[in-house]
Each structure stands twice: as C-alpha cells, then as structure tokens.
Coordinates of C-alpha atoms in Angstrom, one line a residue:
X1 CA 0.0 0.0 0.0
X2 CA 0.9 3.7 -0.3
X3 CA 0.3 6.6 2.0
X4 CA -2.0 9.2 0.6
X5 CA -0.1 12.6 0.7
X6 CA -0.6 15.9 -1.1
X7 CA 2.8 15.6 -2.7
X8 CA 1.9 12.3 -4.4
X9 CA -1.4 13.6 -5.6
X10 CA 0.4 16.5 -7.2
X11 CA 2.3 14.0 -9.3
X12 CA -0.9 12.8 -10.9
X13 CA -1.5 9.8 -8.6
X14 CA -4.9 8.9 -7.4
X15 CA -6.0 7.0 -4.4
X16 CA -9.5 5.4 -5.1
X17 CA -10.2 4.5 -1.5
X18 CA -8.0 4.8 1.6
X19 CA -8.9 1.6 3.5
X20 CA -5.9 1.6 5.8
X21 CA -5.5 3.8 8.9
X22 CA -2.0 5.2 8.4
X23 CA -2.4 8.0 11.0
X24 CA 0.9 9.0 12.6
X25 CA 1.4 8.2 16.3
X26 CA 4.3 8.3 18.9
X27 CA 5.5 5.0 20.2
X28 CA 7.6 5.3 23.4
X29 CA 9.6 3.1 25.7
X30 CA 8.3 4.1 29.2
X31 CA 11.0 3.8 31.9
X32 CA 10.2 3.0 35.6
X33 CA 10.2 6.1 37.8
X34 CA 9.5 6.2 41.5
X35 CA 6.8 8.5 42.7
X36 CA 7.3 11.2 45.2
X37 CA 7.2 10.6 49.0
X38 CA 3.6 11.9 49.4
X39 CA 2.2 9.5 46.8
X40 CA 4.0 6.5 48.3
X41 CA 3.5 7.3 52.0
X42 CA -0.2 8.0 51.6
X43 CA -0.9 5.5 48.9
X44 CA -3.6 3.9 51.0
X45 CA -5.7 7.1 50.3
X46 CA -5.4 6.8 46.5
X47 CA -8.6 4.6 46.0
X48 CA -10.8 7.7 46.8
X49 CA -10.7 11.3 45.7
X50 CA -9.7 13.7 48.4
X51 CA -13.2 15.3 48.5
X52 CA -14.7 11.9 48.9
X53 CA -12.6 11.2 51.9
X54 CA -13.7 14.6 53.4
X55 CA -17.4 13.9 52.8
X56 CA -17.0 10.3 54.2
X57 CA -15.4 11.6 57.5
X58 CA -18.1 14.3 57.8
X59 CA -20.9 11.7 57.4
X60 CA -19.4 9.4 60.0
X61 CA -19.7 12.3 62.5
X62 CA -23.1 13.2 61.2
X63 CA -24.4 9.6 61.5
X64 CA -23.1 9.3 65.0
X65 CA -24.9 12.5 66.1
X66 CA -28.2 11.4 64.5
X67 CA -28.1 7.9 65.9
X68 CA -27.3 9.2 69.4
X69 CA -30.4 11.5 69.0
X70 CA -32.6 8.6 67.9
X71 CA -31.4 6.2 70.7
X72 CA -30.5 8.6 73.6
X73 CA -33.7 7.8 75.6
X74 CA -34.3 4.2 74.6
X75 CA -31.0 2.4 74.2
X76 CA -29.1 1.2 77.3
X77 CA -25.8 2.2 75.8
X78 CA -26.7 5.8 75.9
X79 CA -29.2 6.2 78.8
X80 CA -27.7 8.1 81.7
X81 CA -24.7 9.3 79.6
X82 CA -24.2 12.9 78.6
X83 CA -24.4 14.1 74.9
X84 CA -20.6 14.2 74.6
X85 CA -20.1 10.7 75.9
X86 CA -23.0 9.4 73.9
X87 CA -21.8 10.9 70.6
X88 CA -18.4 9.6 71.3
X89 CA -19.7 6.0 71.6
X90 CA -21.9 6.4 68.5
X91 CA -18.9 7.8 66.5
X92 CA -16.9 4.7 67.4
X93 CA -19.7 2.4 66.1
X94 CA -20.2 4.5 63.0
X95 CA -16.5 4.4 62.1
X96 CA -16.3 0.7 62.9
X97 CA -19.1 -0.1 60.5
X98 CA -16.9 1.1 57.7
X99 CA -14.7 -1.9 58.2
X100 CA -17.6 -4.1 59.3
X101 CA -16.0 -4.6 62.7
X102 CA -18.8 -3.0 64.7
X103 CA -22.4 -1.8 64.4
X104 CA -24.9 0.5 66.1
X105 CA -27.2 -2.1 67.8
X106 CA -30.4 0.0 67.7
X107 CA -33.5 -0.7 69.8
X108 CA -36.0 1.7 68.3
X109 CA -37.7 1.5 64.9
X110 CA -36.2 4.7 63.6
X111 CA -32.8 3.6 64.8
X112 CA -33.1 0.4 62.9
X113 CA -34.1 2.2 59.7
X114 CA -31.2 4.6 60.1
X115 CA -28.7 1.7 60.9
X116 CA -29.8 -0.1 57.6
X117 CA -29.2 3.1 55.6
X118 CA -25.7 3.6 57.1
X119 CA -24.9 -0.1 56.4
X120 CA -25.7 0.3 52.7
X121 CA -23.4 3.3 52.5
X122 CA -20.7 1.4 54.3
X123 CA -20.8 -1.7 52.1
X124 CA -20.6 0.4 49.0
X125 CA -17.5 2.2 50.3
X126 CA -16.0 -1.0 51.6
X127 CA -16.3 -2.9 48.3
X128 CA -15.1 0.1 46.3
X129 CA -12.1 0.7 48.5
X130 CA -10.9 -3.0 48.6
X131 CA -11.3 -3.3 44.8
X132 CA -8.7 -0.6 44.3
X133 CA -6.5 -1.1 47.3
X134 CA -4.2 -3.7 45.8
X135 CA -3.1 -1.4 42.9
X136 CA -2.8 1.6 45.2
X137 CA -0.4 -0.2 47.6
X138 CA 2.1 -0.9 44.9
X139 CA 5.7 0.2 45.3
X140 CA 5.0 3.5 43.5
X141 CA 7.3 2.6 40.6
X142 CA 5.3 3.5 37.5
X143 CA 6.6 3.4 33.9
X144 CA 6.4 6.9 32.4
X145 CA 7.6 8.6 29.3
X146 CA 8.4 12.3 28.8
X147 CA 7.3 12.4 25.2
X148 CA 3.7 11.9 24.1
X149 CA 3.6 14.3 21.1
X150 CA 6.0 15.9 18.7
X151 CA 5.5 19.2 20.6
X152 CA 6.8 17.5 23.7
X153 CA 10.0 16.4 21.9
X154 CA 10.5 19.9 20.4
X155 CA 10.0 21.6 23.7
X156 CA 12.4 19.3 25.5
X157 CA 14.8 19.1 22.7
X158 CA 15.0 15.3 22.6
X159 CA 15.4 13.3 19.4
X160 CA 12.7 11.3 17.8
X161 CA 13.4 8.3 15.5
X162 CA 12.0 8.4 12.0
X163 CA 12.2 6.1 9.1
X164 CA 14.6 7.8 6.7
X165 CA 13.5 8.4 3.1
X166 CA 9.8 8.1 3.8
X167 CA 6.9 10.5 3.8
X168 CA 7.2 10.5 7.6
X169 CA 10.6 12.1 7.5
X170 CA 9.4 14.8 5.1
X171 CA 6.3 15.6 7.1
X172 CA 8.2 15.8 10.5
X173 CA 10.9 18.0 9.0
X174 CA 8.2 20.4 7.5
X175 CA 5.8 20.6 10.5
X176 CA 8.3 20.3 13.3
X177 CA 11.6 21.9 12.2
X178 CA 12.7 22.4 15.8
X179 CA 12.4 18.7 16.8
X180 CA 15.6 16.8 16.6
X181 CA 15.4 13.6 14.4
X182 CA 17.3 10.4 14.4
X183 CA 17.0 8.7 11.0
X184 CA 16.8 5.0 11.1
X185 CA 17.4 2.8 8.1
X186 CA 14.2 0.6 8.4
X187 CA 10.9 0.4 10.2
X188 CA 12.2 -2.2 12.6
X189 CA 15.3 -0.1 13.0
X190 CA 13.3 2.7 14.5
X191 CA 12.1 0.5 17.4
X192 CA 15.5 -0.9 18.0
X193 CA 17.1 2.6 18.0
X194 CA 14.4 3.6 20.5
X195 CA 15.4 0.7 22.8
X196 CA 19.1 1.5 22.3
X197 CA 18.5 5.0 23.8
X198 CA 19.2 6.9 20.5
X199 CA 15.8 8.6 20.7
X200 CA 12.9 9.2 23.2
X201 CA 10.2 8.1 20.9
X202 CA 9.6 6.9 17.3
X203 CA 7.1 7.9 14.7
X204 CA 4.9 5.0 13.6
X205 CA 1.6 4.4 11.7
X206 CA -1.5 2.9 13.3
X207 CA -1.9 -0.2 11.2
X208 CA 1.8 -1.2 11.0
X209 CA 2.2 -0.6 14.7
X210 CA -0.7 -3.1 15.4
X211 CA 1.5 -5.8 13.9
X212 CA 4.8 -4.5 15.4
X213 CA 3.2 -4.5 18.9
X214 CA 2.7 -8.2 18.8
X215 CA 6.0 -9.1 17.2
X216 CA 8.5 -11.1 19.1
X217 CA 11.5 -9.5 17.4
X218 CA 10.2 -5.9 18.0
X219 CA 8.3 -6.0 21.3
X220 CA 9.0 -9.2 23.1
X221 CA 8.4 -7.9 26.6
X222 CA 5.5 -5.5 25.7
X223 CA 7.6 -2.6 26.9
X224 CA 6.9 -0.4 23.9
X225 CA 3.7 1.6 24.3
X226 CA 1.5 3.8 22.3
X227 CA -0.4 6.3 24.5
X228 CA -2.5 9.3 23.5
X229 CA -4.0 10.0 20.1
X230 CA -2.7 10.2 16.6
X231 CA -1.1 13.6 16.0
X232 CA -1.8 13.5 12.2
X233 CA -4.7 11.7 10.5
X234 CA -3.8 9.9 7.3
X235 CA -5.0 7.0 5.2
X236 CA -3.6 4.8 2.5
X237 CA -4.4 2.0 0.0
X238 CA -3.9 1.2 -3.6
X239 CA -2.7 3.8 -6.1
X240 CA -3.6 4.5 -9.7
X241 CA -2.9 7.2 -12.2
X242 CA -5.4 10.0 -12.5
X243 CA -6.1 10.0 -16.3
X244 CA -9.4 11.3 -17.6
X245 CA -8.3 11.8 -21.2
X246 CA -6.4 9.1 -23.1
X247 CA -7.0 5.8 -21.2
X248 CA -9.7 7.1 -18.9
X249 CA -8.3 5.4 -15.8
X250 CA -10.3 7.9 -13.8
X251 CA -13.3 5.7 -14.5
X252 CA -11.5 2.8 -13.1
X253 CA -10.8 4.8 -9.9
X254 CA -14.5 5.5 -9.6
X255 CA -15.5 1.8 -10.0
X256 CA -12.8 0.7 -7.5
X257 CA -13.8 3.3 -5.0
X258 CA -17.4 2.2 -5.2
X259 CA -16.7 -1.5 -4.6
X260 CA -14.1 -0.8 -1.9
X261 CA -16.6 1.5 0.0
X262 CA -19.1 -1.3 -0.1
X263 CA -16.6 -3.7 1.3
X264 CA -15.7 -1.3 4.1
X265 CA -19.3 -0.8 5.1
X266 CA -19.6 -4.6 5.4
X267 CA -16.6 -4.7 7.7
X268 CA -14.5 -6.7 5.3
X269 CA -11.3 -4.6 5.7
X270 CA -11.6 -4.6 9.5
X271 CA -12.0 -8.4 9.6
X272 CA -9.1 -8.7 7.1
X273 CA -6.7 -6.8 9.2
X274 CA -7.8 -8.4 12.5
X275 CA -7.1 -11.8 10.9
X276 CA -3.7 -10.5 9.8
X277 CA -2.8 -9.4 13.3
X278 CA -3.8 -12.8 14.7
X279 CA -1.6 -14.5 12.2
X280 CA 1.4 -12.2 13.0
X281 CA 0.8 -12.4 16.8
X282 CA 3.8 -13.8 18.6
X283 CA 3.3 -12.1 22.0
X284 CA 0.2 -11.2 24.0
X285 CA 0.3 -7.9 25.8
X286 CA -2.1 -7.1 28.6
X287 CA -3.7 -3.7 28.0
X288 CA -5.1 -3.4 31.5
X289 CA -4.0 -0.3 33.5
X290 CA -4.4 -1.5 37.0
X291 CA -1.7 0.9 38.3
X292 CA -3.6 3.8 36.9
X293 CA -7.1 3.1 38.2
X294 CA -9.0 6.3 38.5
X295 CA -10.0 7.1 42.1
X296 CA -13.7 7.0 43.0
X297 CA -14.9 10.6 42.9
X298 CA -17.6 12.4 44.9
X299 CA -20.1 12.5 42.0
X300 CA -20.0 8.7 41.8
X301 CA -21.1 8.2 45.4
X302 CA -23.1 11.4 45.8
X303 CA -26.5 9.5 45.4
X304 CA -25.6 7.4 48.5
X305 CA -25.1 10.4 50.7
X306 CA -28.3 12.1 49.5
X307 CA -30.3 9.0 50.2
X308 CA -28.7 8.6 53.6
X309 CA -29.5 12.2 54.4
X310 CA -33.2 11.8 53.3
X311 CA -33.6 8.7 55.5
X312 CA -32.0 10.4 58.4
X313 CA -34.5 13.2 58.2
X314 CA -37.3 10.7 58.2
X315 CA -35.9 8.9 61.3
X316 CA -35.5 12.3 63.1
X317 CA -39.2 13.0 62.3
X318 CA -40.2 9.6 63.7
X319 CA -38.2 10.2 66.9
X320 CA -39.8 13.6 67.3
X321 CA -43.3 12.2 66.9
X322 CA -42.5 9.4 69.4
X323 CA -42.5 11.8 72.3
X324 CA -45.1 14.4 71.0
X325 CA -48.5 13.0 72.0
X326 CA -50.3 16.2 71.1
X327 CA -48.9 16.1 67.5
X328 CA -49.9 12.4 67.2
X329 CA -53.4 13.3 68.3
X330 CA -53.5 16.1 65.8
X331 CA -52.2 14.2 62.8
X332 CA -53.6 10.7 63.4
X333 CA -56.3 11.1 66.0
X334 CA -54.4 9.0 68.5
X335 CA -54.9 9.9 72.2
X336 CA -52.7 9.0 75.1
X337 CA -53.7 5.6 76.3
X338 CA -56.0 5.0 73.3
X339 CA -55.7 1.4 72.0
X340 CA -54.1 0.3 75.3
X341 CA -55.0 -0.2 79.0
X342 CA -56.4 2.6 81.2
X343 CA -54.6 3.8 84.2
X344 CA -56.8 1.7 86.6
X345 CA -56.4 -1.4 84.5
X346 CA -52.6 -1.0 84.4
X347 CA -52.6 -0.6 88.2
X348 CA -54.5 -3.9 88.6
X349 CA -52.1 -5.7 86.3
X350 CA -49.1 -4.4 88.2
X351 CA -50.7 -5.5 91.6
X352 CA -51.4 -9.0 90.3
X353 CA -47.8 -9.3 89.0
X354 CA -46.6 -8.2 92.5
X355 CA -48.9 -10.7 94.3
X356 CA -47.7 -13.6 92.1
X357 CA -44.1 -12.6 92.5
X358 CA -44.5 -12.6 96.3
X359 CA -46.2 -15.9 96.3
X360 CA -43.5 -17.5 94.2
X361 CA -40.9 -16.1 96.6
X362 CA -42.6 -17.7 99.6
X363 CA -42.6 -21.1 97.8
X364 CA -39.0 -20.8 97.0
X365 CA -38.1 -20.0 100.6
X366 CA -40.0 -23.1 101.7
X367 CA -38.1 -25.3 99.2
X368 CA -34.8 -23.9 100.4
X369 CA -35.7 -24.6 104.1
X370 CA -36.7 -28.2 103.3
X371 CA -33.5 -28.7 101.4
X372 CA -31.5 -27.6 104.3
X373 CA -33.3 -29.9 106.7
X374 CA -32.6 -32.9 104.4
X375 CA -29.0 -31.9 104.2
X376 CA -28.7 -31.9 108.1
X377 CA -30.3 -35.4 108.4
X378 CA -27.9 -36.7 105.8

C-alpha cells in the first residue's frame, strides 16, 4: 500500500479508497520512575478522591450525632450518659461499621431504619475501596515517558526516531523543524534505536504498529507503548494514475472506490486486518491499566449520601413524633392511652404481678428450708 499525501497527488497519482489507517502516532519506551514521598507514603488514600474522603469523615460524625439523638432515651448504651459521651460512643460504632468490625445495635424502629441506611453506605464504600486497594499499595514505581507528542519532543529538545527516506521524515521536517530527528534505516530499526536509547520516541503508523506491537522481534516484553492519540490523520491504499483523457483510468478509480466503499461498510477490511494481526501475533500484551485506576470521585457516590440524608430526616421526624403525643393526636387522632390499657387497668395488672411474685418467693423459701433440713439429716 501507499500513504495518501498531497505531494503524491500533485504528481498525478490517485487513491481510489483509503482503506488503511496510516495516521501517525508516537511510540515510546516508558521507563520505571519512582513517585514522590507523598504519593508513596499516603498510597492507602489513593482509591478515593480527596473530596470523597472529606465527605466520608463528615458523614461518620453526622451519622453518629443522628443515631445518638434517635437512641438517647431508649438504648441502654446511651441512657444516663451525657451528649458528649453518647456521641463519642456512637462515633466509634459508625466508624467501625466502615470496616464491618462493629455496628450500632439499635433498639427503636427509627434507629433500625437509620442503621440499615448507614450499612448500605458502608458496604458500597468497603467494596469500592478494597477493589482498588491492591493497585494503590504498589511500590510506587510506574513506567512513564516524557514524550507523548512531537510538541513535547520539540519543547524538551530530545530526538525522535523516523524512518529515513519516507513521507514521515518529510512531514516531520516540515511541520516540526525544531524537533531533533534520528534517522533509522528501516521500520524495525526505529524501534531498535528507541530501545538503544538513541531517541525518546519513534514515529509510527497505526496499522503497521498493530503488527509490530505483537511481534517477538520488536516488542518481546511488551515494553513499547502507544499512548494518547494520533497527531496526524492519514490513510492509504492502492494507487492508480489520475487519467481522464487518453485511457480514462479515472473511470477505473470511480469503480474501484465504489466497490471498496461497499466492502468497508460490510466490515471486510476490519476483519481482514484483524485476521492478519492474529496470524502475526507472537506475544500477548495485557492492555489493562491496574496501576492507573482512576480514584472514585464524589459524584460517583453522591447519590448514596443524598439517600442517607433523606432517610436520616425521616428517622428524626419519627423520633420527634414518638414523644409528642399532642402532635400524634392532631395528625392521626391518637390519644394518650387509646388502643391500650387505662390507668386503673394498668394498676390492677401491676398489683397482680406483684402478688404472684410474692407468692413465688414464699414457695422458693419453703423449698430452700426443706432442702437444708434434708442436708442436716444426711
């Protein structure tokens, strides 16, 4: 195939259909670099965005205060303790829930609802954090490259390998005159010169690179990488002569372009090149970027916090209604004592319980006395 360039078209050449992606890219050989002290020392914080950590700590304190308010008068853990002591205990259980090593142990209905809401928030954070923790606790040595575009090479003044005598060399000389070039004798030579340290990056085309990437002789350890986007779009394919007078080869160009466009719309060329890559594949490179996992951001977990806030307001309302009998009567028509026992009936119940308790105590004393007498006789 041939690359479609303005210079070739000016010579009277025609490209009926550019079925190959020959866009220019920068292939680099990233070298391991150690991160700074802050990134390594606080690597355990990398799974979450800094604002998400701030909101999480804030909601731990908020949940502790709300739960103490809901359970202060009904839970034995908080009855008789002051607000400061009660909130301290609730904060411990709220923070422990994040690691599933503790829980609130509510006794009221509103407390149970609130505890379930906080448990849902905690399980989402726990699963998200542990999923990213392994990559975050790496040694901090990450392969990086200084050059991603020709502008980077020109700014830093570092050489870039190009295949001598090709359209790539001409293009790079015209568009980036300030960028140093190291001219290699072949396409494979550009990659070898890159590994030999003669340049910081090499100029390659998208389709040929897809074969070179899986080649044992060029990229045996998958250390060569293409990152970013093509810095110049280009295509290529078969070439003919643009003749519309004597032999009318222009008509041939039109017919070839029509049939090749139909083949492209059917996915023929894509399948053809994928099959070629499979045939040429000698190494398998893993494209996963586990070391560069994006941290979970606040907008990802924002819905959890909003839901938890809404549920907490409902629980606070239930706790307020629990002690406000006048409001219950006004809203639901429930009067104090309605649906239950009257004061006189409750007094009779308590008296009966006391009588039976006293009677049981007398029987127990008699049994104990009889047991002692048997023990003396024995």
